[in-house]
Short mmCIF file of C-alpha atoms in Angstrom, two decimals:
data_model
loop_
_atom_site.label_atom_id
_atom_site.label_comp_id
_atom_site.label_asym_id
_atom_site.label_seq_id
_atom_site.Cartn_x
_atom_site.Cartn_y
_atom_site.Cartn_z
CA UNK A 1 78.67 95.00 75.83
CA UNK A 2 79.57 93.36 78.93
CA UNK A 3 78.59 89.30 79.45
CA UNK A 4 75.36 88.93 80.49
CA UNK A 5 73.13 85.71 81.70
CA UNK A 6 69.13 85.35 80.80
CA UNK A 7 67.29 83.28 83.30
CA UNK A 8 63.49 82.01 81.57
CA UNK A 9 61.03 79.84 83.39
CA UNK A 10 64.47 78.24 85.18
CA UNK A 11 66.47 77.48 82.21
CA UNK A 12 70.08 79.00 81.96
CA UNK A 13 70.68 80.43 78.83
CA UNK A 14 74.09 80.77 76.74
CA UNK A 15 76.45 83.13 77.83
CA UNK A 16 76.90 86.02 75.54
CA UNK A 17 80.29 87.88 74.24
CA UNK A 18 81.68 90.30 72.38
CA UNK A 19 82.20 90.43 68.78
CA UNK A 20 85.52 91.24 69.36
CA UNK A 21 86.44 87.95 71.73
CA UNK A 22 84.56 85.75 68.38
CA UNK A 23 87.20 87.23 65.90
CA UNK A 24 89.72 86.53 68.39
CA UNK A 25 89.20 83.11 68.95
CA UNK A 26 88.36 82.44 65.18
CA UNK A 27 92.08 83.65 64.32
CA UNK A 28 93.79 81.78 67.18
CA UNK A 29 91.49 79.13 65.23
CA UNK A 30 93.43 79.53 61.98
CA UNK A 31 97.07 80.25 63.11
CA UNK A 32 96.90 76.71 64.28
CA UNK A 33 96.31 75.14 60.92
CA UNK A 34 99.92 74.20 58.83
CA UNK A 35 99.79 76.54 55.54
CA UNK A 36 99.85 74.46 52.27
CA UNK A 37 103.52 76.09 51.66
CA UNK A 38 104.61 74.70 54.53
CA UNK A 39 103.73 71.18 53.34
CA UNK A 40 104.82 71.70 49.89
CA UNK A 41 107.67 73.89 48.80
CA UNK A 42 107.86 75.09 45.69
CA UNK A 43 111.09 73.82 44.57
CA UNK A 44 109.86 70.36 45.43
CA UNK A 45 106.69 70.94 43.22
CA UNK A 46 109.28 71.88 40.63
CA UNK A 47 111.39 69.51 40.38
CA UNK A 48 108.13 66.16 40.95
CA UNK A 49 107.01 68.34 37.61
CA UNK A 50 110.62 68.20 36.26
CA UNK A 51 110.49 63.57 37.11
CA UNK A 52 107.36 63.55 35.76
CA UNK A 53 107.63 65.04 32.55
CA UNK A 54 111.15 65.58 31.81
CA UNK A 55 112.28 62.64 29.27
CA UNK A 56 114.85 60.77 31.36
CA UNK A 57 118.11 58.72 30.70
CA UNK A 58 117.73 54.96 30.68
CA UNK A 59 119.77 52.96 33.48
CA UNK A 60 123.09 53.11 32.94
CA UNK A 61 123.75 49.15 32.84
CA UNK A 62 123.39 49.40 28.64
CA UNK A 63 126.51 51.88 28.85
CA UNK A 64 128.86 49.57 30.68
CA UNK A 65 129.55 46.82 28.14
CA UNK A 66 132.40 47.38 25.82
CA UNK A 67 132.06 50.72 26.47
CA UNK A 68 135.53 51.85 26.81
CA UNK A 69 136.04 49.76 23.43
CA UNK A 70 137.44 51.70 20.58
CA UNK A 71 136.16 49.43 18.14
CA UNK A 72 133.23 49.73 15.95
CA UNK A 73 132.62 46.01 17.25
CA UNK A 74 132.91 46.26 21.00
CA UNK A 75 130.51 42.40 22.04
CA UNK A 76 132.79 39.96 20.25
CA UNK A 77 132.65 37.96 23.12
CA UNK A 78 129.22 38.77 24.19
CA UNK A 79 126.10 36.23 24.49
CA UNK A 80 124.49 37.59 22.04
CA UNK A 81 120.35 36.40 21.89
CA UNK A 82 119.03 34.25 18.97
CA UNK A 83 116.24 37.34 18.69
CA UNK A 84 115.39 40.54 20.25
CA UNK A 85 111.99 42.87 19.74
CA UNK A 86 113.67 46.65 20.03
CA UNK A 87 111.34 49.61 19.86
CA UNK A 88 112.24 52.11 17.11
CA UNK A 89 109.26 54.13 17.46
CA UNK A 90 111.07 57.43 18.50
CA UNK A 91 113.60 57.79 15.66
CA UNK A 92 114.35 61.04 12.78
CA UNK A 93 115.90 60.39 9.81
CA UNK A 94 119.99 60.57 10.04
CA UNK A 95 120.13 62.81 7.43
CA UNK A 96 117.64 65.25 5.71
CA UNK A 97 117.77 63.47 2.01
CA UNK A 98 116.52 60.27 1.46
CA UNK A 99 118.32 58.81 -1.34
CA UNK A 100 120.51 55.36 -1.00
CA UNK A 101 123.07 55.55 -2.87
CA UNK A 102 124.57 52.37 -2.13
CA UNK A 103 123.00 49.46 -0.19
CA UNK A 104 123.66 46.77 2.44
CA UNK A 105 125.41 43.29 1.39
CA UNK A 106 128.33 42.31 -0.50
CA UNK A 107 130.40 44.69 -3.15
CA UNK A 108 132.03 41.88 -5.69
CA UNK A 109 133.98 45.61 -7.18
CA UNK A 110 135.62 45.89 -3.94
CA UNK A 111 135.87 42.14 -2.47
CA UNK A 112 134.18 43.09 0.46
CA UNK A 113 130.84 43.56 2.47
CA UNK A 114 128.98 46.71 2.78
CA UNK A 115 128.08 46.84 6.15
CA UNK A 116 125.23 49.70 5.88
CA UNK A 117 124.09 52.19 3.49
CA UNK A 118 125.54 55.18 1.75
CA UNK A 119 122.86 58.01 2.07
CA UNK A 120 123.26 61.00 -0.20
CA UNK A 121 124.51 64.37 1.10
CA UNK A 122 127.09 67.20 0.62
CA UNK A 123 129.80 68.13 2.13
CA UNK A 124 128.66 69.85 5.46
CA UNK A 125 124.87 68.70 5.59
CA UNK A 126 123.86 68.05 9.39
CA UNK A 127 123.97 64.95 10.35
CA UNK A 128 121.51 63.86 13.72
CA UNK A 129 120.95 61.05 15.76
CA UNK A 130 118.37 58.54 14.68
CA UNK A 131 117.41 57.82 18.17
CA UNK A 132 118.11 58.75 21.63
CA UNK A 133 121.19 57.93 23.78
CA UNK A 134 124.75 58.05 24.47
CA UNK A 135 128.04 59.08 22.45
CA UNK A 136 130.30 56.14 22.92
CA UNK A 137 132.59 57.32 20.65
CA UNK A 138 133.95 59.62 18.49
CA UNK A 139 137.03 58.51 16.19
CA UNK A 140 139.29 59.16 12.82
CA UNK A 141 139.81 55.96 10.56
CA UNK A 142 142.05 56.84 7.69
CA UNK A 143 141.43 53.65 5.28
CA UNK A 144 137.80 53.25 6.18
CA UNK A 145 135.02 55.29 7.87
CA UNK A 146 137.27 58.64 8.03
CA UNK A 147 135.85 60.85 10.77
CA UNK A 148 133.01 58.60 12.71
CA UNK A 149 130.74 59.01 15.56
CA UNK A 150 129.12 56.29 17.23
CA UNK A 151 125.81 56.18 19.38
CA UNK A 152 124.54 53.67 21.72
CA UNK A 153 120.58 53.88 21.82
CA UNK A 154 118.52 52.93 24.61
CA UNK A 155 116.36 50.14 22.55
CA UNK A 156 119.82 48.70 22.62
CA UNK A 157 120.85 49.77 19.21
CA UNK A 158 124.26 51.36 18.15
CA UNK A 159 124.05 53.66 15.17
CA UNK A 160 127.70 54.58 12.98
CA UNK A 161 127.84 57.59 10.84
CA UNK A 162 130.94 57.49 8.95
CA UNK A 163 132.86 60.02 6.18
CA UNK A 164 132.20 62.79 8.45
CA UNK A 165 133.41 66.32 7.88
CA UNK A 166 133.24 67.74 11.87
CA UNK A 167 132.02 66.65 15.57
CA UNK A 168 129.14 68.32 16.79
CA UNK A 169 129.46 66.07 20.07
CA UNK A 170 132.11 64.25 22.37
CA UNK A 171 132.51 61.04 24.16
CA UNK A 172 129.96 60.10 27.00
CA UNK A 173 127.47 62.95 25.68
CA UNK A 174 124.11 62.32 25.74
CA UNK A 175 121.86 62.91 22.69
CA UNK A 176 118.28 62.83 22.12
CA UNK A 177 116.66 61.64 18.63
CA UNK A 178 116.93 64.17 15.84
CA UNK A 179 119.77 65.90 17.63
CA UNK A 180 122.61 67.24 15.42
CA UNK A 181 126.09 65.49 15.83
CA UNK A 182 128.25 65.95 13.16
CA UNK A 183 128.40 67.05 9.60
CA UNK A 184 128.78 65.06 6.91
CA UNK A 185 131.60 65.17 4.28
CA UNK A 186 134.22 62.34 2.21
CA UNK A 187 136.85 61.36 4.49
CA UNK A 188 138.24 57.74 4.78
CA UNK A 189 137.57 55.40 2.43
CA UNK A 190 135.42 57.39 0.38
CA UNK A 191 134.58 58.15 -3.02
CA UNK A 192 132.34 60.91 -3.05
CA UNK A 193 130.65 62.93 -0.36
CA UNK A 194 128.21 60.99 1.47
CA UNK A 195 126.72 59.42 5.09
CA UNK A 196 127.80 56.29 5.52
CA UNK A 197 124.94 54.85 8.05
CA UNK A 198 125.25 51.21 9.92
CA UNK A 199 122.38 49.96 12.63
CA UNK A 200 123.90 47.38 14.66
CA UNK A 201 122.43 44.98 17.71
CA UNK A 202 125.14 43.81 19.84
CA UNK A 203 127.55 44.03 16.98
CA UNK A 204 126.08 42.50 14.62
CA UNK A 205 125.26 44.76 11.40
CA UNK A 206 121.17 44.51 10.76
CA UNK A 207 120.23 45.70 7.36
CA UNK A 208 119.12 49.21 7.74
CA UNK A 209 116.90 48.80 5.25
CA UNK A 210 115.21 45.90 7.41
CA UNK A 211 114.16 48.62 9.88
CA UNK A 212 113.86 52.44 7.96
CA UNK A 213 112.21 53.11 4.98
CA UNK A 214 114.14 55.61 3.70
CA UNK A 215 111.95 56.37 0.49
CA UNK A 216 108.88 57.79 2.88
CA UNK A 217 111.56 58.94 5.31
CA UNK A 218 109.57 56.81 8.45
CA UNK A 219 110.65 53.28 10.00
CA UNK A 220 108.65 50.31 8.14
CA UNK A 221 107.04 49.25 11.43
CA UNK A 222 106.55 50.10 15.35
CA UNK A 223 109.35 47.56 16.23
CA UNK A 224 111.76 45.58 15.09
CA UNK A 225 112.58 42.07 15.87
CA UNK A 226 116.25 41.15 15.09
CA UNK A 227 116.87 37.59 14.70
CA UNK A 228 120.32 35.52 13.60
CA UNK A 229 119.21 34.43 10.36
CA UNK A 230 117.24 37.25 9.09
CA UNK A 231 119.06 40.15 10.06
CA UNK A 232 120.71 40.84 6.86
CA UNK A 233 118.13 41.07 4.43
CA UNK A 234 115.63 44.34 3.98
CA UNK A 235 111.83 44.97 4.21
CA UNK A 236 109.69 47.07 1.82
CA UNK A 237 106.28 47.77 2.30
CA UNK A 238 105.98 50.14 -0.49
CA UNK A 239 102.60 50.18 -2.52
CA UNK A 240 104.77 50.17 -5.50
CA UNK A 241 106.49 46.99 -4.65
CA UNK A 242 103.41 45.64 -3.88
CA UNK A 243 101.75 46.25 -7.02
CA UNK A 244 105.14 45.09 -8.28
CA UNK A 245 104.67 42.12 -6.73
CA UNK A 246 101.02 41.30 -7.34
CA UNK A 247 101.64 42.62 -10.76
CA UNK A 248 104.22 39.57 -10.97
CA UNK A 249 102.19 36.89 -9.57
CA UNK A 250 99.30 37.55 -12.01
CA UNK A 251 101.95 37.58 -15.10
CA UNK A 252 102.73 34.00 -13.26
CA UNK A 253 99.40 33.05 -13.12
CA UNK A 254 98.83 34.17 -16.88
CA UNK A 255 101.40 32.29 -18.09
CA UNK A 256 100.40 29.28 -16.09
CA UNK A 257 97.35 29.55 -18.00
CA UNK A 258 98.90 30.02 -20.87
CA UNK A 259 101.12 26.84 -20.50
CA UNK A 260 97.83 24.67 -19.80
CA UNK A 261 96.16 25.89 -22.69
CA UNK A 262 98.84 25.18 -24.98
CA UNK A 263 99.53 21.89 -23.07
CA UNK A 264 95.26 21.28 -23.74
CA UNK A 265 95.80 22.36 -27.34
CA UNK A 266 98.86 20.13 -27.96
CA UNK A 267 97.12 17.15 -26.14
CA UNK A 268 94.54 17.23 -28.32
CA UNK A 269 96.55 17.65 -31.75
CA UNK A 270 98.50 15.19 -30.05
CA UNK A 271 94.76 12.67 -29.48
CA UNK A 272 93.88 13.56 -32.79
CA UNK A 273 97.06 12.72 -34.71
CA UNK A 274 97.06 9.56 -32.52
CA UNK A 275 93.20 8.83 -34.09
CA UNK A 276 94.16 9.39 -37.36
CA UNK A 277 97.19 6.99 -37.29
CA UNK A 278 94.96 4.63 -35.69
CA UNK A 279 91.68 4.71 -38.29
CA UNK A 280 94.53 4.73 -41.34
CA UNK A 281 96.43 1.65 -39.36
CA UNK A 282 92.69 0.22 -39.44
CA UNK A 283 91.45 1.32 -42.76
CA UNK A 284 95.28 -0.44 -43.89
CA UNK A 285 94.24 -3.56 -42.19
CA UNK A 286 91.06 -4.03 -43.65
CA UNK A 287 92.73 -4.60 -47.03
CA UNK A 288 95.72 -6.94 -48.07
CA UNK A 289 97.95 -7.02 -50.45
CA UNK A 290 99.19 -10.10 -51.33
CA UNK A 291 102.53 -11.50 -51.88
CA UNK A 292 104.76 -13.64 -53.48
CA UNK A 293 104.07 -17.41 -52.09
CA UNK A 294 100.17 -16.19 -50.04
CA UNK A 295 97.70 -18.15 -51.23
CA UNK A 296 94.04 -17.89 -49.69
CA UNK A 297 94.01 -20.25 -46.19
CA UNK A 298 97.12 -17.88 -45.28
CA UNK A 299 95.66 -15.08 -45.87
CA UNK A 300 92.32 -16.26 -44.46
CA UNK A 301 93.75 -17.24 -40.87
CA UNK A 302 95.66 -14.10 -41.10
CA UNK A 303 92.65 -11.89 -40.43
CA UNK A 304 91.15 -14.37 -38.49
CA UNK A 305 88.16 -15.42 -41.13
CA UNK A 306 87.95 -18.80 -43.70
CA UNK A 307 88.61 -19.17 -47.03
CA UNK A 308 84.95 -19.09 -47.83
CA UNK A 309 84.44 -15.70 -46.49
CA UNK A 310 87.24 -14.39 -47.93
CA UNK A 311 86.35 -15.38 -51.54
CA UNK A 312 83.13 -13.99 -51.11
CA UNK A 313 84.45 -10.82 -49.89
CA UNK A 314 86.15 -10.56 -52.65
CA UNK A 315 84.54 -12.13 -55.29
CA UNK A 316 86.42 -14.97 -55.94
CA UNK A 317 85.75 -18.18 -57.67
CA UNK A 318 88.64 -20.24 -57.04
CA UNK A 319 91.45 -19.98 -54.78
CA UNK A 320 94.03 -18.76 -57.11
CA UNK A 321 95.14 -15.18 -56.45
CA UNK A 322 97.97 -13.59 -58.30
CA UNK A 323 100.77 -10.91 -55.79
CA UNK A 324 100.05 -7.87 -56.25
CA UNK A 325 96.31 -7.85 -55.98
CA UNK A 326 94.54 -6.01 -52.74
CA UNK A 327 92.02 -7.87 -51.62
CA UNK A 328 89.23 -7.01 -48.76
CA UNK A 329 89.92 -9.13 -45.31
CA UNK A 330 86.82 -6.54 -43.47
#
């Protein structure tokens, strides 16, 4: 239909067109707009997925200190801080039983400090990281920890495993928590199959007990806060040592209450004895029994009276009195 114009009462009205030209210029329309693809590729979608959801490394700055060390002890000369919170939140278990079979502190059979704890196991159970990080090394110790691997965590913890059997990783590999990295076994200094287990800040050895529970297989608390003068000992939250313990402080308290009650008891055995002696010391001073060489005004000023009283007390007509005979002076 060709273009027409329609004239009314003067007015111009709009020029008409085509369907066809409308379609046309409604696709030139949208072939000028930028497709969505073109703005966002799909292997950068991908991979802002991949940052935000992928669990990454920590910075490498907590992998440079001592770590071409091959000691177990790699910050002797390091400033260590006087305490430190670190988040042990996101840990598993180093190995699947939970039995200690030897604790942390000092062995007077062997002259020498334990520095972790002996968990039970045979010979080949998995061993796994207790928390995420890096391999720093991997190493055979003939007269101590045998075959050991040791892990530097991101909350700034390094974890030993010790009497191993096998590798599972290598140097500079990176782990995540409750990933398998050796198996255990009885090499070194052992004297029975067994993981030996350490958790160490900075080098020194904290108490693993101070941070897992190893009974309920969990970590006692959210975080840990190592300090200088309390790293060595444990914590135990157990209801059973709790009952323990409140089941202690009332047997204190009942024998507290015990020991005042005997205490009362005594004290007044002790006030009554002490009234007795006193009514006999009285009941011995209201009589007198005279000697050789009293005669009455002794006796009389004595016990603070006369002569006259005392005769009547007694009966008395004159003031002879022969020794031997009691007389009344009350």
């Amino acid at each position: 239909m060709a273009a027409m114009t329609l004239c009314v009462c003067g007015m111009t009205a709009q020029n008409l067109q085509s369907a066809s030209t409308y379609s046309k210029m409604h696709n030139n329309l949208l072939a000028k707009q930028n497709r969505v693809k073109d703005q966002i590729r799909v292997q950068e979608a991908q991979k802002y997925a991949a940052d935000l959801y992928e669990e990454c490394e920590p910075e490498p700055d907590i992998y440079t200190e001592g770590w071409d060390s091959d000691l177990v002890n790699c910050y002797k000369d390091a400033n260590v801080p006087n305490t430190k919170v670190l988040d042990v939140r996101h840990y598993v278990m180093p190995i699947r039983g939970n039995y200690v079979t030897s604790h942390y502190g000092y062995r007077p059979q062997f002259g020498r400090s334990h520095k972790g704890v002996d968990l039970r196991s045979a010979i080949g159970d998995t061993v796994y990281s207790a928390f995420s990080g890096r391999v720093r090394l991997t190493r055979f110790e003939r007269g101590g920890y045998g075959f050991y691997v040791i892990v530097r965590h991101e909350n700034g913890l390094e974890t030993v495993y010790g009497h191993l059997s096998r590798f599972l990783v290598k140097p500079n590999q990176y782990v995540k928590a409750g990933q398998p990295i050796a198996l255990s076994g009885n090499t070194g200094r052992s004297t029975g199959p067994h993981l030996h287990f350490e958790t160490r800040f900075m080098g020194y050895a904290i108490n693993p007990e101070a941070i897992f529970d190893f009974s309920n297989r969990c970590t006692h608390t959210d975080s840990y806060t190592f300090s200088k003068s309390t790293y060595t000992k444990s914590r135990d939250y157990a209801p059973s040592k709790r009952y323990a313990s409140a089941k202690k402080s009332v047997a204190a308290a009942a024998d507290e209450k015990d020991s005042k009650s005997r205490y009362t008891s005594s004290n007044k055995r002790d006030k009554a004895a002490a009234s007795s002696t006193r009514e006999s010391r009285e009941s011995s001073r209201s009589t007198y029994k005279v000697r050789k060489g009293d005669n009455l005004g002794k006796i009389a000023s004595d016990n603070n009276m006369t002569v006259a009283q005392l005769k009547r007390l007694n009966g008395l007509t004159n003031n002879n009195v022969e020794a031997g005979k009691v007389l009344r002076v009350k």
